Amino acid sequence: MFRPFQLSAALLLGSITALGVEDRPNVLFIMSDDHTTQAIGAYGSRLAALNPTPTIDSLAREGMLFENAYCTNSICTPSRACILTGQYDHINGVYDLGGRIEPRRQYLALEMGKAGYQTVMIGKWHLKEEPGAFDYYCVLPGQGRYFDPVFRVQGKEPWPKNTIQFKGMHSSDAITDLTLAWLKEKRDPNRPFFLMHHYKAPHDFFKYAPRYETYLADVQIPEPANLWEQPHFGSIATRGTEDELLPYIGTSIGRRNPRRNYAKHYKVGKELGDEAAKRAAYNIYLKHYLRCVKGVDDNLARLFAYLDETGLMDKTVIIYTGDQGFMLGEHDYMDKRWMYEESQRMPFLIRYPKTIQAGSRSDAIVENVDYGPTMLDFAGIKTPTVMQGRSFRTICETGREPQDWKQEAYYRYWMHMAHHDNPAHVGIRTKQFKLIFYYGCNYKGQNRTPPGWELYDVKKDPREVVNLYDDPNHADVVVQLKDRLAKLRRRIGDTGEDYPEVEAIIQEFWNDDAADRARAAEISRAYLRSKEKGGRR
Ligand code: CA
């Protein structure tokens, strides 16, 4: 006898949980700290010839590589908060390194747990609060140490006293051992797992395991052309009206920024001229960095070998990313924080042979707020309404963007002139253009640097060396992008309400008319005077 109620109930249930327990993949989310696309072979940069990441490259060969994956605020804690909450930082409240996400807001782990996943967090965490939404954790306190690392481990002792130490070990080796130990000893074979495996490397100051001392020792590291002169790069915000702020904006490889640069940090010989000193500092910097990267890659070979042996490799959605990009001497910059491509862009590789085609690539724009929804989708879980991001699982599986998929990435660096002398900025990145607005003030609208705008045609000028903002041929593009940026800010709720002094400055300098420019020049002169007097940073 036909019973319509039962049939429709069964259909409804089927649509909610399309995947049976046995079909649900494990999800392994691997993230390194500050590992940028230029230092991953599969991204084909100038460093690819050095073959820095053969293991990580295998994920691209056997899965999909995203060319346009972006963080929304290029610094550790805020990016991690975006991934865990699926929210932009003005919503999750993690504007800078002081932010925290308490267990009740660790949405990604909570949702996975509710759906029956074993949830695990191992390695660098950097969100201050206990990772209490996870079934098991073993995390570095704060930045953590490279050698003899201490971890806080879920167990009998309460957070934050629950520490153990790995004497005589490098953090990348210890983190891999911890993940392997969890897989071997604590994994429930009857449930799928969601495991976040996070390296501290290659964060500064790039302390590598002693076995890498000779790696690349005799190699001259290829330089980016924009390590040197770039007369059309930047704006009043990064250079001043007549380059007078070059020594003060953005820490450098060579001696440009006297306060903080790698020639000074690595004690490059004072007898060397500026050009030779910059070249020497660049080589030391890159070798330290790439030795840390090599340690990550070798450890992943160990982890993947175990997954292969146990048959887990093909039953697991494996993602590799960094928490943001990193400047490896491009524009003579170190560190991240900038909206320039090398810093804004994240590596994003995903492997799941059951549904993702080997060797595929996508130029779809995806943001770190979309990672959580995507992982949940692979696990058969709907995106909770609290998340702003959206799943791009169908892009992974078909290579095609849904009709209404986003065509722009949002960016906002909230900190101002902290650590690496980067002014605060906001911007929009489309597939062809990038518009950056340096509004240049702290949360109270103080310590001002000159407001300025930059426009790059990233299709024609992927190295971003020609600022087209004042080019008459791009006047229409500027108007359109400003309008899109304003709408995007409203759509994602970055209304500036929490920081009215900052928002007032953004609005004041938005149209960038002659009066604004005169005022920006005054601010530049005033900033220079404050620096020359040795004023407060
Ligand atoms: Ca980082």
XYZ file of N, CA and C and ligand atoms in Angstrom, residues 31-35 74-77 79-80 97 124 126 143 199-200 202-204 322-326 335-336, ligand 1:
82
model
N 47.671 23.108 7.596
C 47.998 24.520 7.409
C 49.378 24.802 7.992
N 50.216 25.449 7.205
C 51.498 25.911 7.718
C 51.372 27.393 7.993
N 52.296 27.905 8.777
C 52.237 29.319 9.135
C 53.112 30.126 8.187
N 52.502 31.028 7.450
C 53.251 31.921 6.550
C 53.850 31.205 5.338
N 53.306 30.055 4.964
C 53.811 29.393 3.753
C 53.094 29.968 2.538
N 45.625 39.645 6.214
C 46.811 38.793 6.080
C 47.673 38.770 7.335
N 47.168 38.089 8.353
C 47.972 37.876 9.555
C 47.386 36.701 10.333
N 48.275 36.059 11.140
C 47.983 34.723 11.683
C 46.625 34.586 12.365
N 46.468 35.233 13.513
C 45.285 35.017 14.341
C 43.990 35.356 13.595
N 43.330 35.285 10.389
C 43.030 34.318 9.330
C 42.509 33.012 9.928
N 43.116 32.590 11.041
C 42.653 31.367 11.705
C 41.208 31.540 12.201
N 46.249 40.462 16.407
C 46.842 39.344 17.145
C 46.275 39.188 18.551
N 49.943 24.547 15.744
C 49.802 25.963 16.077
C 48.328 26.377 16.041
N 46.937 29.550 18.184
C 47.057 31.014 18.181
C 45.731 31.765 18.347
N 52.660 31.676 19.903
C 53.469 31.380 18.718
C 54.148 30.025 18.819
N 51.283 23.463 11.221
C 52.706 23.691 11.539
C 52.952 25.128 11.990
N 53.964 25.259 12.835
C 54.464 26.594 13.186
C 55.345 27.125 12.048
N 56.655 27.884 8.267
C 57.938 28.597 8.297
C 57.819 30.037 8.817
N 57.178 30.221 9.962
C 57.059 31.562 10.569
C 58.443 32.101 10.940
N 58.565 33.423 11.070
C 59.880 33.944 11.436
C 60.185 33.593 12.903
N 48.277 27.799 3.690
C 49.031 28.561 4.676
C 48.049 29.549 5.271
N 48.322 30.118 6.427
C 47.315 31.011 7.009
C 47.228 32.350 6.284
N 48.226 32.671 5.507
C 48.206 33.780 4.541
C 49.389 33.570 3.612
N 49.647 34.560 2.763
C 50.861 34.511 1.959
C 52.021 35.163 2.697
N 53.058 35.534 1.957
C 54.251 36.101 2.583
C 55.077 36.788 1.505
N 57.753 39.727 5.480
C 56.503 39.540 6.230
C 55.263 39.553 5.334
N 54.094 39.691 6.002
C 52.819 39.585 5.269
C 52.067 40.918 5.423
Ca 50.834 33.415 9.711
